[in-house]
Short mmCIF file of N, CA and C in Angstrom, two decimals:
data_model
loop_
_atom_site.label_atom_id
_atom_site.label_comp_id
_atom_site.label_asym_id
_atom_site.label_seq_id
_atom_site.Cartn_x
_atom_site.Cartn_y
_atom_site.Cartn_z
N MET D 130 10.10 18.41 -15.01
CA MET D 130 9.12 18.33 -13.99
C MET D 130 9.04 16.90 -13.05
N LEU D 131 9.04 17.16 -11.96
CA LEU D 131 9.01 15.93 -10.96
C LEU D 131 8.16 15.04 -11.30
N THR D 132 8.07 14.18 -11.43
CA THR D 132 7.00 12.80 -11.20
C THR D 132 6.61 12.09 -10.74
N VAL D 133 5.58 11.42 -10.17
CA VAL D 133 5.56 10.32 -9.48
C VAL D 133 6.43 8.94 -9.70
N ALA D 134 6.52 8.69 -10.96
CA ALA D 134 7.46 7.79 -11.71
C ALA D 134 8.92 8.13 -10.92
N ASP D 135 9.54 9.45 -11.02
CA ASP D 135 10.74 9.66 -10.66
C ASP D 135 10.84 9.79 -8.91
N VAL D 136 9.84 9.48 -8.45
CA VAL D 136 10.34 9.25 -6.94
C VAL D 136 9.40 7.87 -6.20
N GLY D 137 8.76 7.11 -6.99
CA GLY D 137 7.74 6.20 -6.68
C GLY D 137 6.52 6.74 -5.66
N ASP D 138 5.62 5.98 -6.19
CA ASP D 138 4.70 6.15 -5.66
C ASP D 138 4.30 5.58 -4.11
N GLY D 139 5.34 4.51 -3.66
CA GLY D 139 5.24 4.10 -2.00
C GLY D 139 5.79 5.43 -1.33
N PRO D 140 6.46 6.06 -1.52
CA PRO D 140 6.64 7.27 -0.61
C PRO D 140 5.68 8.27 -0.31
N LEU D 141 5.05 8.36 -1.68
CA LEU D 141 3.74 9.44 -1.50
C LEU D 141 2.46 8.86 -0.53
N ALA D 142 2.55 7.54 -0.82
CA ALA D 142 1.55 6.90 -0.07
C ALA D 142 1.91 6.84 1.60
N GLU D 143 3.00 6.75 2.08
CA GLU D 143 3.47 6.83 3.10
C GLU D 143 3.42 8.08 3.61
N LEU D 144 3.83 9.33 3.18
CA LEU D 144 3.43 10.96 3.39
C LEU D 144 1.89 10.83 3.65
N LEU D 145 1.16 10.14 2.99
CA LEU D 145 -0.30 10.56 3.28
C LEU D 145 -0.76 9.54 4.35
N ARG D 146 -0.23 8.56 4.85
CA ARG D 146 -0.68 7.47 5.95
C ARG D 146 -0.70 8.29 7.12
N PRO D 147 -0.24 9.41 7.92
CA PRO D 147 -0.81 9.52 9.13
C PRO D 147 -1.69 10.51 8.89
N TYR D 148 -2.08 10.67 8.05
CA TYR D 148 -3.26 11.88 7.65
C TYR D 148 -4.30 10.90 7.48
N GLY D 149 -4.34 9.71 7.30
CA GLY D 149 -5.38 9.14 7.14
C GLY D 149 -5.84 9.01 5.57
N LEU D 150 -5.10 9.29 4.65
CA LEU D 150 -5.42 9.79 3.20
C LEU D 150 -4.83 8.56 2.46
N ALA D 151 -5.50 8.16 1.17
CA ALA D 151 -5.10 7.06 0.45
C ALA D 151 -4.48 7.62 -0.74
N LEU D 152 -3.49 6.66 -1.26
CA LEU D 152 -3.27 6.84 -2.80
C LEU D 152 -3.82 5.85 -3.48
N VAL D 153 -4.25 5.96 -4.84
CA VAL D 153 -4.22 5.30 -5.83
C VAL D 153 -3.55 5.62 -7.08
N LEU D 154 -2.76 4.70 -7.77
CA LEU D 154 -1.71 4.77 -8.79
C LEU D 154 -2.80 4.53 -9.83
N GLN D 155 -3.08 5.21 -10.83
CA GLN D 155 -3.67 4.71 -11.93
C GLN D 155 -2.89 4.35 -13.35
N PRO D 156 -3.19 3.66 -14.08
CA PRO D 156 -2.77 3.05 -15.08
C PRO D 156 -2.28 4.06 -16.04
N PRO D 157 -1.20 3.87 -16.99
CA PRO D 157 -0.70 5.11 -17.89
C PRO D 157 -2.18 5.39 -18.84
N GLY D 158 -2.07 6.37 -19.43
CA GLY D 158 -3.09 6.73 -20.47
C GLY D 158 -4.82 6.73 -19.72
N GLU D 159 -4.71 6.35 -18.37
CA GLU D 159 -6.23 6.17 -18.21
C GLU D 159 -6.43 7.80 -17.41
N PRO D 160 -7.83 8.16 -17.89
CA PRO D 160 -8.10 9.61 -17.20
C PRO D 160 -7.92 9.31 -15.65
N ILE D 161 -7.32 10.48 -15.19
CA ILE D 161 -7.33 10.61 -13.51
C ILE D 161 -8.52 10.84 -13.05
N THR D 162 -9.04 9.90 -12.11
CA THR D 162 -10.37 9.97 -11.56
C THR D 162 -10.07 11.40 -10.54
N GLY D 163 -11.22 12.17 -10.51
CA GLY D 163 -11.25 13.47 -9.65
C GLY D 163 -10.44 14.44 -9.91
N SER D 164 -10.22 14.45 -11.34
CA SER D 164 -8.90 15.68 -11.34
C SER D 164 -9.51 16.84 -11.84
N PHE D 165 -9.09 17.98 -11.62
CA PHE D 165 -9.79 18.93 -11.85
C PHE D 165 -9.20 19.70 -13.13
N TRP D 166 -7.94 19.61 -13.27
CA TRP D 166 -7.19 19.98 -14.25
C TRP D 166 -6.99 19.15 -15.42
N GLY D 167 -7.44 17.76 -15.40
CA GLY D 167 -7.30 16.70 -16.17
C GLY D 167 -5.96 16.58 -16.95
N ASP D 168 -5.42 16.07 -17.84
CA ASP D 168 -4.46 15.59 -18.40
C ASP D 168 -3.68 14.76 -17.46
N SER D 169 -2.49 15.02 -16.66
CA SER D 169 -1.63 14.36 -15.76
C SER D 169 -2.01 14.53 -14.75
N GLU D 170 -2.62 15.81 -14.17
CA GLU D 170 -2.80 16.50 -12.73
C GLU D 170 -3.53 15.48 -12.00
N ALA D 171 -3.13 15.13 -10.61
CA ALA D 171 -3.79 14.44 -9.65
C ALA D 171 -5.27 14.98 -9.66
N GLY D 172 -5.90 13.83 -8.79
CA GLY D 172 -7.53 14.08 -8.57
C GLY D 172 -7.81 13.68 -7.26
N VAL D 173 -8.86 14.20 -6.70
CA VAL D 173 -9.29 14.12 -5.39
C VAL D 173 -10.78 13.60 -5.42
N VAL D 174 -11.00 12.49 -4.58
CA VAL D 174 -12.37 12.00 -4.35
C VAL D 174 -12.16 11.81 -2.74
N GLY D 175 -12.92 12.49 -1.77
CA GLY D 175 -12.73 12.37 -0.35
C GLY D 175 -11.40 12.02 0.24
N ARG D 176 -11.24 11.24 0.81
CA ARG D 176 -10.04 11.06 1.51
C ARG D 176 -8.88 10.45 0.53
N THR D 177 -8.92 10.46 -0.94
CA THR D 177 -8.21 9.43 -1.39
C THR D 177 -7.36 10.48 -2.82
N ILE D 178 -6.32 10.47 -3.04
CA ILE D 178 -5.28 11.27 -4.14
C ILE D 178 -5.18 10.39 -4.90
N TYR D 179 -5.61 10.50 -6.57
CA TYR D 179 -5.22 9.67 -7.65
C TYR D 179 -4.41 10.34 -8.36
N VAL D 180 -3.68 9.61 -8.96
CA VAL D 180 -2.32 9.91 -9.58
C VAL D 180 -1.83 8.90 -10.86
N ARG D 181 -1.17 9.40 -11.34
CA ARG D 181 -0.52 8.24 -12.61
C ARG D 181 1.07 8.60 -12.35
N ASP D 182 1.78 7.86 -13.06
CA ASP D 182 3.13 8.06 -13.15
C ASP D 182 3.49 9.34 -13.79
N ASP D 183 2.74 9.86 -14.63
CA ASP D 183 3.18 10.96 -15.21
C ASP D 183 3.09 12.18 -14.61
N THR D 184 2.41 11.94 -13.23
CA THR D 184 1.51 12.90 -12.49
C THR D 184 2.72 13.76 -11.55
N PRO D 185 2.81 15.19 -11.92
CA PRO D 185 3.85 15.93 -11.46
C PRO D 185 3.84 15.98 -9.78
N VAL D 186 4.74 15.84 -9.24
CA VAL D 186 4.73 15.69 -7.67
C VAL D 186 4.12 16.70 -7.03
N HIS D 187 4.40 18.11 -7.62
CA HIS D 187 3.72 18.80 -7.16
C HIS D 187 2.25 19.31 -7.39
N SER D 188 1.84 18.40 -8.20
CA SER D 188 0.33 18.53 -8.52
C SER D 188 -0.15 17.43 -7.16
N PHE D 189 0.29 16.21 -7.36
CA PHE D 189 0.06 15.03 -5.86
C PHE D 189 0.17 16.15 -4.51
N LEU D 190 1.19 16.77 -4.43
CA LEU D 190 1.09 17.50 -3.05
C LEU D 190 0.22 18.60 -3.09
N HIS D 191 -0.17 19.35 -4.01
CA HIS D 191 -1.12 20.49 -3.68
C HIS D 191 -2.79 20.06 -3.87
N GLU D 192 -3.21 18.68 -4.37
CA GLU D 192 -4.42 17.86 -3.96
C GLU D 192 -4.39 17.26 -2.31
N ALA D 193 -3.17 17.03 -2.23
CA ALA D 193 -3.44 16.55 -0.70
C ALA D 193 -3.48 17.18 0.27
N CYS D 194 -2.46 18.63 -0.20
CA CYS D 194 -2.78 19.29 1.05
C CYS D 194 -4.20 20.32 0.98
N HIS D 195 -5.02 20.22 -0.09
CA HIS D 195 -6.01 20.94 -0.21
C HIS D 195 -7.09 19.80 0.73
N VAL D 196 -7.02 18.86 0.43
CA VAL D 196 -7.92 17.87 1.50
C VAL D 196 -7.12 17.78 3.05
N ILE D 197 -5.87 18.17 3.18
CA ILE D 197 -5.21 18.28 4.49
C ILE D 197 -6.07 19.49 5.08
N CYS D 198 -6.20 20.43 4.06
CA CYS D 198 -6.46 22.01 4.92
C CYS D 198 -7.78 22.29 4.78
N MET D 199 -8.68 21.52 4.44
CA MET D 199 -10.05 21.85 4.44
C MET D 199 -10.75 21.29 5.92
N ASP D 200 -11.92 21.94 6.04
CA ASP D 200 -12.72 21.39 7.23
C ASP D 200 -13.25 20.00 6.64
N GLU D 201 -13.71 18.97 7.99
CA GLU D 201 -14.46 17.71 7.66
C GLU D 201 -15.48 17.97 6.85
N ALA D 202 -16.35 19.04 7.03
CA ALA D 202 -17.68 18.97 6.07
C ALA D 202 -17.31 19.08 4.54
N ARG D 203 -16.41 19.60 4.44
CA ARG D 203 -15.90 20.01 3.12
C ARG D 203 -15.40 18.74 2.48
N ARG D 204 -14.52 17.87 3.26
CA ARG D 204 -13.84 16.87 2.63
C ARG D 204 -14.40 15.74 2.66
N ALA D 205 -15.75 15.81 3.45
CA ALA D 205 -16.79 14.47 3.15
C ALA D 205 -17.38 14.44 2.09
N GLY D 206 -17.65 15.69 1.39
CA GLY D 206 -18.33 15.87 0.07
C GLY D 206 -17.30 16.22 -0.98
N LEU D 207 -16.06 15.93 -0.87
CA LEU D 207 -14.97 16.22 -1.95
C LEU D 207 -15.11 15.52 -3.19
N HIS D 208 -15.28 15.84 -3.96
CA HIS D 208 -15.19 15.21 -5.39
C HIS D 208 -14.77 16.29 -6.44
N ARG D 209 -13.39 16.38 -6.43
CA ARG D 209 -12.66 16.93 -7.96
C ARG D 209 -12.37 18.44 -7.68
N ASP D 210 -13.30 19.24 -7.36
CA ASP D 210 -13.23 20.81 -7.10
C ASP D 210 -13.33 20.87 -5.46
N ALA D 211 -11.79 20.95 -4.83
CA ALA D 211 -11.50 21.34 -3.49
C ALA D 211 -12.43 22.81 -3.14
N GLY D 212 -12.27 23.73 -4.21
CA GLY D 212 -13.26 25.00 -3.82
C GLY D 212 -12.03 25.70 -2.41
N GLY D 213 -12.51 26.46 -1.65
CA GLY D 213 -11.67 27.10 -0.70
C GLY D 213 -11.69 28.41 -1.26
N ASP D 214 -11.30 29.29 0.00
CA ASP D 214 -10.89 30.86 -0.28
C ASP D 214 -9.33 31.00 -0.39
N ASP D 215 -9.27 32.44 -0.67
CA ASP D 215 -7.89 32.57 -1.35
C ASP D 215 -6.93 32.27 -0.25
N LEU D 216 -7.24 32.66 1.18
CA LEU D 216 -6.50 31.97 2.60
C LEU D 216 -5.90 30.71 2.43
N GLU D 217 -6.75 29.71 2.06
CA GLU D 217 -6.56 28.46 2.24
C GLU D 217 -6.04 27.93 0.94
N GLU D 218 -6.13 28.40 -0.04
CA GLU D 218 -5.38 28.03 -0.90
C GLU D 218 -4.08 28.70 -1.16
N ALA D 219 -3.23 29.67 -0.24
CA ALA D 219 -2.09 29.90 -0.27
C ALA D 219 -1.86 29.11 1.07
N ALA D 220 -2.24 28.62 1.96
CA ALA D 220 -2.15 27.80 3.03
C ALA D 220 -1.48 26.28 2.30
N VAL D 221 -2.42 26.07 1.31
CA VAL D 221 -2.43 24.85 0.47
C VAL D 221 -0.57 24.82 -0.05
N CYS D 222 -0.41 26.02 -0.72
CA CYS D 222 0.58 26.01 -1.48
C CYS D 222 1.88 25.82 -0.59
N TYR D 223 1.85 26.72 0.84
CA TYR D 223 2.88 26.83 1.85
C TYR D 223 3.10 25.30 2.54
N LEU D 224 2.03 24.59 2.47
CA LEU D 224 2.33 23.23 2.81
C LEU D 224 2.44 22.08 1.88
N GLN D 225 2.46 22.66 0.82
CA GLN D 225 2.80 21.62 -0.22
C GLN D 225 4.35 21.81 -0.17
N VAL D 226 4.89 23.13 -0.02
CA VAL D 226 6.44 23.18 -0.14
C VAL D 226 7.05 22.62 0.99
N LEU D 227 6.27 23.05 2.32
CA LEU D 227 7.01 21.87 3.43
C LEU D 227 6.86 20.84 3.46
N LEU D 228 6.08 20.20 2.71
CA LEU D 228 5.93 18.59 2.78
C LEU D 228 6.83 17.85 1.49
N ALA D 229 6.95 18.72 0.86
CA ALA D 229 7.85 18.21 -0.54
C ALA D 229 9.45 17.56 0.37
N ASP D 230 9.55 18.54 1.28
CA ASP D 230 11.35 17.99 2.23
C ASP D 230 11.08 16.74 2.67
N GLN D 231 9.76 15.96 2.84
CA GLN D 231 9.61 14.69 3.52
C GLN D 231 9.58 13.69 2.03
N ILE D 232 9.76 14.11 1.10
CA ILE D 232 9.80 13.09 -0.36
C ILE D 232 11.40 12.77 -0.35
N GLU D 233 11.86 12.08 -0.11
CA GLU D 233 13.56 11.62 -0.93
C GLU D 233 13.27 12.04 -2.57
N GLY D 234 14.22 13.11 -2.81
CA GLY D 234 14.29 13.34 -4.51
C GLY D 234 13.68 14.10 -4.71
N ALA D 235 12.63 15.08 -3.94
CA ALA D 235 11.95 16.05 -4.10
C ALA D 235 12.48 17.31 -3.48
N GLY D 236 11.72 17.68 -2.20
CA GLY D 236 12.42 18.69 -1.43
C GLY D 236 12.03 20.23 -2.04
N ARG D 237 11.71 20.99 -1.22
CA ARG D 237 11.12 22.55 -1.45
C ARG D 237 11.85 23.18 -2.59
N ASP D 238 13.08 23.27 -2.60
CA ASP D 238 13.53 23.97 -4.04
C ASP D 238 13.16 23.19 -5.35
N ARG D 239 13.03 21.94 -5.45
CA ARG D 239 12.58 21.54 -6.95
C ARG D 239 11.13 21.90 -6.78
N ILE D 240 10.51 21.39 -5.59
CA ILE D 240 8.85 21.57 -5.83
C ILE D 240 8.43 23.18 -6.05
N MET D 241 9.26 24.01 -5.58
CA MET D 241 8.98 25.31 -6.04
C MET D 241 9.53 25.75 -7.43
N ALA D 242 10.88 25.20 -7.94
CA ALA D 242 10.90 25.56 -9.29
C ALA D 242 9.70 24.88 -9.90
N ASP D 243 9.48 23.60 -9.89
CA ASP D 243 8.14 23.44 -10.42
C ASP D 243 6.88 23.99 -10.47
N MET D 244 6.72 24.17 -9.56
CA MET D 244 5.45 25.22 -9.18
C MET D 244 5.51 26.58 -10.07
N ASP D 245 6.50 26.94 -10.15
CA ASP D 245 6.80 28.34 -10.83
C ASP D 245 6.77 28.02 -12.69
N THR D 246 7.15 26.81 -12.86
CA THR D 246 7.22 26.17 -14.49
C THR D 246 5.86 25.76 -14.82
N TRP D 247 5.04 25.37 -13.97
CA TRP D 247 3.48 24.91 -14.34
C TRP D 247 2.72 26.26 -14.25
N GLY D 248 3.18 27.32 -13.61
CA GLY D 248 2.42 28.42 -13.82
C GLY D 248 1.82 28.87 -12.40
N TYR D 249 2.14 28.58 -10.98
CA TYR D 249 1.61 29.37 -9.92
C TYR D 249 1.94 30.91 -10.00
N SER D 250 1.05 31.41 -9.45
CA SER D 250 1.11 32.82 -9.88
C SER D 250 0.86 33.58 -8.40
N PHE D 251 1.96 34.35 -8.20
CA PHE D 251 2.23 34.85 -6.57
C PHE D 251 2.41 36.36 -6.77
N ARG D 252 2.44 37.06 -6.05
CA ARG D 252 2.59 38.42 -6.35
C ARG D 252 3.76 39.17 -6.22
N LEU D 253 4.56 38.53 -5.70
CA LEU D 253 6.20 38.56 -5.78
C LEU D 253 6.87 38.04 -7.25
N GLY D 254 6.24 37.15 -7.87
CA GLY D 254 6.61 36.80 -9.06
C GLY D 254 6.93 35.43 -9.12
N ASN D 255 7.25 34.75 -8.27
CA ASN D 255 7.60 33.55 -8.07
C ASN D 255 7.48 33.10 -6.65
N THR D 256 7.35 31.54 -6.63
CA THR D 256 7.28 30.96 -5.33
C THR D 256 8.33 31.26 -4.25
N ARG D 257 9.49 31.25 -4.57
CA ARG D 257 10.62 31.24 -3.08
C ARG D 257 10.29 32.66 -2.93
N ALA D 258 10.31 33.60 -3.85
CA ALA D 258 9.95 34.92 -3.31
C ALA D 258 8.47 35.07 -2.20
N TRP D 259 7.55 34.60 -2.79
CA TRP D 259 6.33 34.63 -1.79
C TRP D 259 6.81 33.68 -0.52
N PHE D 260 7.01 32.41 -0.54
CA PHE D 260 7.55 31.81 0.50
C PHE D 260 8.10 32.32 1.59
N ASP D 261 9.29 33.13 1.06
CA ASP D 261 10.01 33.66 2.10
C ASP D 261 9.94 35.04 2.45
N SER D 262 8.87 35.39 1.89
CA SER D 262 8.71 37.17 2.00
C SER D 262 7.08 37.56 1.92
N ASP D 263 6.50 36.67 1.63
CA ASP D 263 4.84 37.24 1.50
C ASP D 263 3.83 36.22 2.16
N ALA D 264 4.55 34.96 2.71
CA ALA D 264 3.86 34.24 3.40
C ALA D 264 3.11 33.75 4.63
N GLU D 265 3.01 35.09 5.07
CA GLU D 265 2.83 35.03 6.79
C GLU D 265 1.59 34.42 6.87
N ASP D 266 0.33 34.75 5.90
CA ASP D 266 -1.17 34.58 6.25
C ASP D 266 -1.20 33.08 6.45
N ALA D 267 -0.39 32.49 5.19
CA ALA D 267 -0.46 31.11 5.08
C ALA D 267 -0.08 30.30 6.30
N ARG D 268 1.34 30.96 6.65
CA ARG D 268 1.91 30.16 7.73
C ARG D 268 0.87 30.22 8.93
N LEU D 269 0.19 31.55 9.29
CA LEU D 269 -0.57 31.40 10.36
C LEU D 269 -1.62 30.80 10.34
N PHE D 270 -2.42 30.66 8.92
CA PHE D 270 -3.53 29.78 8.77
C PHE D 270 -3.01 28.19 9.13
N LEU D 271 -2.05 27.62 8.65
CA LEU D 271 -1.56 26.42 9.03
C LEU D 271 -1.08 26.30 10.41
N LEU D 272 -0.80 27.21 11.16
CA LEU D 272 -0.37 27.24 12.69
C LEU D 272 -1.71 27.28 13.44
N ASN D 273 -2.62 28.24 13.34
CA ASN D 273 -4.10 28.25 13.71
C ASN D 273 -4.96 27.10 13.75
N HIS D 274 -4.64 26.16 12.53
CA HIS D 274 -5.74 25.03 12.65
C HIS D 274 -4.86 23.90 13.09
N GLY D 275 -3.50 24.11 13.55
CA GLY D 275 -3.21 22.87 13.87
C GLY D 275 -2.38 21.73 13.00
N LEU D 276 -2.30 22.47 11.85
CA LEU D 276 -1.51 21.71 10.67
C LEU D 276 0.22 21.67 10.55
N ILE D 277 0.55 22.85 11.08
CA ILE D 277 2.18 22.95 11.73
C ILE D 277 2.23 23.44 12.95
N ASP D 278 3.59 23.40 13.54
CA ASP D 278 3.99 23.69 15.03
C ASP D 278 4.84 25.10 14.85
N ALA D 279 5.22 25.44 15.80
CA ALA D 279 5.65 26.70 15.86
C ALA D 279 6.83 26.97 14.93
N ARG D 280 7.79 25.35 14.95
CA ARG D 280 8.99 25.38 14.05
C ARG D 280 8.59 25.47 12.57
N CYS D 281 7.50 25.37 12.11
CA CYS D 281 6.97 25.37 10.87
C CYS D 281 6.72 24.07 10.43
N LEU D 282 6.93 22.91 11.22
CA LEU D 282 7.20 21.39 10.88
C LEU D 282 5.47 20.78 10.51
N PRO D 283 5.31 20.13 9.64
CA PRO D 283 4.01 19.45 9.68
C PRO D 283 3.51 18.78 10.67
N THR D 284 2.37 18.62 11.40
CA THR D 284 1.95 17.83 12.62
C THR D 284 1.26 16.50 11.92
N MET D 285 1.12 16.61 10.66
CA MET D 285 0.56 15.30 9.99
C MET D 285 -0.91 14.71 10.46
N ARG D 286 -1.75 15.98 11.22
CA ARG D 286 -2.97 15.89 11.15
C ARG D 286 -3.82 16.79 10.08
N LEU D 287 -4.97 16.32 10.11
CA LEU D 287 -5.62 16.76 9.25
C LEU D 287 -6.45 18.07 10.00
N ARG D 288 -7.06 18.97 9.13
CA ARG D 288 -7.76 19.85 9.79
C ARG D 288 -9.14 19.65 10.39
N SER D 289 -9.54 20.12 11.49
CA SER D 289 -11.27 19.29 12.11
C SER D 289 -11.92 19.97 11.54
#
């Protein structure tokens, strides 16, 4: 499992910067602020993503993408539980795969493998099959909300 320590917190903070989001690296062993899953899983409060060195990069990306994909009203009250519906959850997963390509040492192949290892569940059995063959609704959500462009590149903007 690729962790924050493997890629460094600097590149993760840089990825968040265009979105106006912040990253907080917490000390080893300290409970992660705003973590829904506990243990080493990333947390969210408002526009801040909380991680430790042992946080999986896919978890960082997933929580960051929740903040990116939700509307401003939900973002303003965000603490721990991102909520959202099934379509938004799919869009979050799709965007985290795209953003993984912008992290040196990560990339979509590694993130998809880590998502499968962690236990993400997709109708076609794995992340790659879902992403390549069953994620059109997620792609359209991102496109319609201006979060990706027609070439499926992240626009580096939050959903309004």
